[in-house]
Short mmCIF file of C-alpha atoms in Angstrom, two decimals:
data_model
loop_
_atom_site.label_atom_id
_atom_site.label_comp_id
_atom_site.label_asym_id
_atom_site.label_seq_id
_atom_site.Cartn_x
_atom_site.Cartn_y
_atom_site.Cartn_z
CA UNK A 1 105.84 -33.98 134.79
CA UNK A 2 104.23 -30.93 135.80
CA UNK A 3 105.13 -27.62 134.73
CA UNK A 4 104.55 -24.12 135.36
CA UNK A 5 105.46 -21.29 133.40
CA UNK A 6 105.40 -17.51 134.05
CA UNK A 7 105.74 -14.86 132.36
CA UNK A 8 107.88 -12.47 131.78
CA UNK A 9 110.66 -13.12 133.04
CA UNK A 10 111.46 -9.79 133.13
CA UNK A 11 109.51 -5.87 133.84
CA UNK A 12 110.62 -2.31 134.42
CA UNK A 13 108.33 -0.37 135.55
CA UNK A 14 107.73 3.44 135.62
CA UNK A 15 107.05 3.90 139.49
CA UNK A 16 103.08 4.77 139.76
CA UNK A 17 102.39 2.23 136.57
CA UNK A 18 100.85 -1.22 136.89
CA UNK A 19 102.40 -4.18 137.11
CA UNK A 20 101.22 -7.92 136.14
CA UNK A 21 102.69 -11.30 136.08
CA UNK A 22 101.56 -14.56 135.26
CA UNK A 23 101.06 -18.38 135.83
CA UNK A 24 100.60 -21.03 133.49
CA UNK A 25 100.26 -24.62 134.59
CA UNK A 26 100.17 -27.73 132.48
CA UNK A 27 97.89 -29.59 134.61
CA UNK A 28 95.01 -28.62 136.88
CA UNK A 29 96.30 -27.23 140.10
CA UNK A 30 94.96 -28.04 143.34
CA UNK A 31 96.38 -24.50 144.61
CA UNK A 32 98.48 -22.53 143.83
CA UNK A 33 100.76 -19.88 146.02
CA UNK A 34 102.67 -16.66 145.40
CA UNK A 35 105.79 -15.35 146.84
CA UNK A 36 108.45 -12.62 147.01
CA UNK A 37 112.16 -12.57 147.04
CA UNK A 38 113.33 -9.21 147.60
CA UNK A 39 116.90 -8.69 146.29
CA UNK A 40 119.37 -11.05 148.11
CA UNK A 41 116.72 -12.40 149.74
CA UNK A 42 114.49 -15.25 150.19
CA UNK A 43 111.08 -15.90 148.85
CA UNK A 44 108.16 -15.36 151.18
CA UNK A 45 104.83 -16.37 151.40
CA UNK A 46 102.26 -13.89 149.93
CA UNK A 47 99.30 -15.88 149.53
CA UNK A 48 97.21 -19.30 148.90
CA UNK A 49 94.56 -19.75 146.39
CA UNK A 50 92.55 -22.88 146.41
CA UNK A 51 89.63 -22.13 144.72
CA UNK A 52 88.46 -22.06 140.53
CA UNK A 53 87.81 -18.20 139.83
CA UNK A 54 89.30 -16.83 143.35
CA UNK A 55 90.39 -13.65 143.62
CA UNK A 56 92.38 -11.82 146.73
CA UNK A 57 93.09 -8.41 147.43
CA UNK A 58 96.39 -7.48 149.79
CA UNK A 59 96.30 -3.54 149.19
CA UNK A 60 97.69 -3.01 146.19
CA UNK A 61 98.05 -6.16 144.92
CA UNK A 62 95.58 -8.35 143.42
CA UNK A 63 95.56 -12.07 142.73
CA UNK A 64 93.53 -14.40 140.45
CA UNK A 65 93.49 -18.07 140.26
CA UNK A 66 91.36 -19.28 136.53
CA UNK A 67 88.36 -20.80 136.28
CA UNK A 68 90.13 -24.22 135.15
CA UNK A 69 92.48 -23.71 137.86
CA UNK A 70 95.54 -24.00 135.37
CA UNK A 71 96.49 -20.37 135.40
CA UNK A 72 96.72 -17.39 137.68
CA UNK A 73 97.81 -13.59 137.78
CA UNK A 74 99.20 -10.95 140.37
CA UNK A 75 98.94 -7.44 139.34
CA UNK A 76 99.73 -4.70 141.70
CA UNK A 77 98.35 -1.31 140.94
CA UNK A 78 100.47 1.95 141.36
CA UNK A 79 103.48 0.26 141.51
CA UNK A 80 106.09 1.62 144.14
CA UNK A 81 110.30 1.06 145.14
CA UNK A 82 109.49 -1.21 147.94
CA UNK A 83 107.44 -3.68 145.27
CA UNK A 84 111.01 -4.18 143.64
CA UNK A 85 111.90 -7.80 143.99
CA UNK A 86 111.09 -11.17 142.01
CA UNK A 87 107.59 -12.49 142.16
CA UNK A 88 106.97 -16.42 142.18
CA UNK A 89 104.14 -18.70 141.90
CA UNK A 90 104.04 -22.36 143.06
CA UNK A 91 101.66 -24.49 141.86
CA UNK A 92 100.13 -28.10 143.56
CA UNK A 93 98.82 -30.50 140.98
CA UNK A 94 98.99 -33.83 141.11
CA UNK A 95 102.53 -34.42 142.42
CA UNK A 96 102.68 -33.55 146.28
CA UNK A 97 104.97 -30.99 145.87
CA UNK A 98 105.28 -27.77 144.62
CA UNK A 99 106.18 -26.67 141.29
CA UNK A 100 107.66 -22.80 141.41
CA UNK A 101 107.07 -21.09 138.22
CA UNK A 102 110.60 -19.44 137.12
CA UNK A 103 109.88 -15.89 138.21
CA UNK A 104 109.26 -12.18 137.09
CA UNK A 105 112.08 -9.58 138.32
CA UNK A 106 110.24 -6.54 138.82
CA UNK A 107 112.28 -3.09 138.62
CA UNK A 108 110.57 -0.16 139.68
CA UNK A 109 112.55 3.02 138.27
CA UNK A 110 111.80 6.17 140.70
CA UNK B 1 112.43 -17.62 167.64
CA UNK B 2 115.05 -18.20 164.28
CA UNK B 3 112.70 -19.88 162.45
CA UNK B 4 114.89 -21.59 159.68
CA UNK B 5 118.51 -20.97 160.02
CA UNK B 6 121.19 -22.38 157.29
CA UNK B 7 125.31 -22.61 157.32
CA UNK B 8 127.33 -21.61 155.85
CA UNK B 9 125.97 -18.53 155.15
CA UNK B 10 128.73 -19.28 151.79
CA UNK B 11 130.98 -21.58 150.90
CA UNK B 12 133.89 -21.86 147.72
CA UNK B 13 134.44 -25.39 147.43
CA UNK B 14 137.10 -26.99 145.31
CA UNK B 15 135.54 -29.80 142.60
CA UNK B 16 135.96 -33.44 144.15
CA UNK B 17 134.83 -31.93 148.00
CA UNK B 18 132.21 -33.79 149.88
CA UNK B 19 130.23 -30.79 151.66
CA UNK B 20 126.97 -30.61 153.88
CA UNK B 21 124.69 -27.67 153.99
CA UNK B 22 122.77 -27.46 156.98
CA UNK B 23 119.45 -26.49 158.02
CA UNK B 24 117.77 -26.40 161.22
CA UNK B 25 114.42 -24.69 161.81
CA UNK B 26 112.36 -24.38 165.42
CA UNK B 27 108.99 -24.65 164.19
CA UNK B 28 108.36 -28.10 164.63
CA UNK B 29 107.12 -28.64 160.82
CA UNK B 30 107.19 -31.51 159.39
CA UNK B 31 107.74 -31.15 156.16
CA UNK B 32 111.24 -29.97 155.07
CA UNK B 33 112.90 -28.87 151.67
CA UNK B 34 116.09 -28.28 149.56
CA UNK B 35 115.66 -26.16 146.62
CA UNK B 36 118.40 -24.85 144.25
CA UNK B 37 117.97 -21.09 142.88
CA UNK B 38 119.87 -20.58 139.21
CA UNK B 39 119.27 -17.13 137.33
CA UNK B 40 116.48 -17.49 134.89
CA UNK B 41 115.23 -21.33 136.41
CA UNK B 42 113.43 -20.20 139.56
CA UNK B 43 113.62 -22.68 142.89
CA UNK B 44 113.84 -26.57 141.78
CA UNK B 45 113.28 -29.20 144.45
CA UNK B 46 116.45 -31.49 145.03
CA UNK B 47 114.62 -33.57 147.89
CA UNK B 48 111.92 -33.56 150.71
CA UNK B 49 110.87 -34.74 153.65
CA UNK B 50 107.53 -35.55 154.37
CA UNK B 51 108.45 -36.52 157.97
CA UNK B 52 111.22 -37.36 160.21
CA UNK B 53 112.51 -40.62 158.87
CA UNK B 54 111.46 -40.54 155.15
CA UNK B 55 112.76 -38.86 152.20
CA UNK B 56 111.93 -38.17 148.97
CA UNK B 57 113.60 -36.94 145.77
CA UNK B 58 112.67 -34.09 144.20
CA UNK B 59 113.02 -32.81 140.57
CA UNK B 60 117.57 -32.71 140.18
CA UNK B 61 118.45 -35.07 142.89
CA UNK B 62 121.51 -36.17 141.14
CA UNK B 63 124.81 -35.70 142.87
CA UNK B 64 122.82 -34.81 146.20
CA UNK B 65 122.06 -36.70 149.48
CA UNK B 66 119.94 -36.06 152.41
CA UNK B 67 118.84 -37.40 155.90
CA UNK B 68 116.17 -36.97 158.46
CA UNK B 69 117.55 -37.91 161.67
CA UNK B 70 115.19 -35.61 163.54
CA UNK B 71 112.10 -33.04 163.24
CA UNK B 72 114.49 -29.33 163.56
CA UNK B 73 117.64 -31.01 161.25
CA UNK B 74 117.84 -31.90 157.49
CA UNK B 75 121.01 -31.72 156.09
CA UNK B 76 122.23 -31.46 152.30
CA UNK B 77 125.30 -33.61 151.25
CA UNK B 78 127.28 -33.26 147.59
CA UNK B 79 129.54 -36.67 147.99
CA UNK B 80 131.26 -34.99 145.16
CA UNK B 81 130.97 -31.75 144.11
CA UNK B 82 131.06 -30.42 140.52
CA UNK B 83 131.16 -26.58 139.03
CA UNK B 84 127.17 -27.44 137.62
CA UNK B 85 126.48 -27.52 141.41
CA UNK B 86 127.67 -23.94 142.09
CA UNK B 87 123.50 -22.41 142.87
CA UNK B 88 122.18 -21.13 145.72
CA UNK B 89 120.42 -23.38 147.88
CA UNK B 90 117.45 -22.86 150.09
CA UNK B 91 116.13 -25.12 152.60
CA UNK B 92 112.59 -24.72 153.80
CA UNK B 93 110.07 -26.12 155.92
CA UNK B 94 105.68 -26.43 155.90
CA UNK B 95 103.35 -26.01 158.06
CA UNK B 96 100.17 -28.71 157.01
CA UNK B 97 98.65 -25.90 154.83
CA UNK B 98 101.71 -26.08 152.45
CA UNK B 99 102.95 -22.64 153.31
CA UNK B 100 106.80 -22.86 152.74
CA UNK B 101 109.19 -20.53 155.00
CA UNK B 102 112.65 -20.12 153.98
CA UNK B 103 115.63 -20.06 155.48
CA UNK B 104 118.29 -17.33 154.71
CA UNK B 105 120.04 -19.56 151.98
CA UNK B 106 123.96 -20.51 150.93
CA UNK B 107 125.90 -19.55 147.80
CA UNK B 108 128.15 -22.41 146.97
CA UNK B 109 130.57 -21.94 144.29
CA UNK B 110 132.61 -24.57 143.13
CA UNK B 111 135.56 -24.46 141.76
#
């Protein structure tokens, strides 16, 4: 079945440095999402990508889906406390559902 | 507006226990979900629905139930419940871009 891997699993961060996690699917994805879980919470929705090469700006974070559409990448750029929290992607191949990668934990030391 | 709301909020269950987790959620979606969250495995789907009415197993649907009565309700059932089923479990719903919401989610030990 379809898998998708991320990596790592986990980061501490210096706050002010860069941070970047990513996707790796075993199939071709149709699209593939992002989302936060801030600690004790629940994940929610950053962002859709759909197409081959796409990239997406939300202020400081940045989000690439690969040209074969089998891999993708968040980075956020001058990290900061409220990033803190673990960072998913979910990827659509060719089963209908989802597939959630297994997360990063980001730690953002002040 | 709730959006997706979930009970119990937790629950310590003793091993043998039948127990439902609900979820209800007032967006009219269609599509609902019950994931599982363990430490170091990220969300994995224990069933869907597409639609009121139909079902759907997901990727661990062993030892789990669920039904579809109506559009707002989609309950989780352990017949049984065993200590390998102590997670936290999230239900969620889509809108027909595949945006998932998520409700607030229940820790379930079991004992």
């Amino acid at each position: 079945g379809q898998q998708v891997m991320q990596i790592p699993q986990y980061q501490h961060v210096q706050e002010g440095e860069d941070f970047t996690t990513y996707c790796n699917s075993s199939t071709t994805l149709s699209n593939i999402q992002w989302y936060k879980q801030r600690p004790g919470g629940h994940p929610v929705f950053l962002i859709q990508l759909v197409k081959s090469g796409e990239v997406k700006k939300q202020k400081r974070l940045t989000f690439q889906f690969g040209e074969a559409k089998k891999n993708s990448s968040l980075h956020i750029t001058a990290t900061q406390t409220t990033d803190v929290g673990t960072y998913f992607c979910a990827g659509k191949g060719s089963a209908r559902q989802l597939t959630f990668g297994s997360g990063t934990q980001l730690t953002v030391l002040p | 507006i709730a959006g997706i709301t979930q009970a119990p909020t937790s629950q310590i269950l003793a091993a043998g226990r039948r127990m439902t987790l609900r979820c209800t959620q007032d967006m009219r979606h269609n599509a609902m979900y019950w994931y599982r969250q363990d430490l170091g495995l990220g969300l994995r789907l224990i069933h869907y629905s597409n639609t009121a009415g139909t079902t759907g197993k997901g990727e661990v649907p062993d030892g789990y139930s669920v039904s579809r009565a109506n559009t707002d309700d989609f309950p989780l059932t352990l017949a049984s419940a065993v200590p390998s089923q102590t997670s936290v479990y999230f239900c969620a719903s889509s809108d027909g871009a595949d945006t998932q919401y998520f409700g607030p989610g229940t820790r379930l030990t079991v004992l």
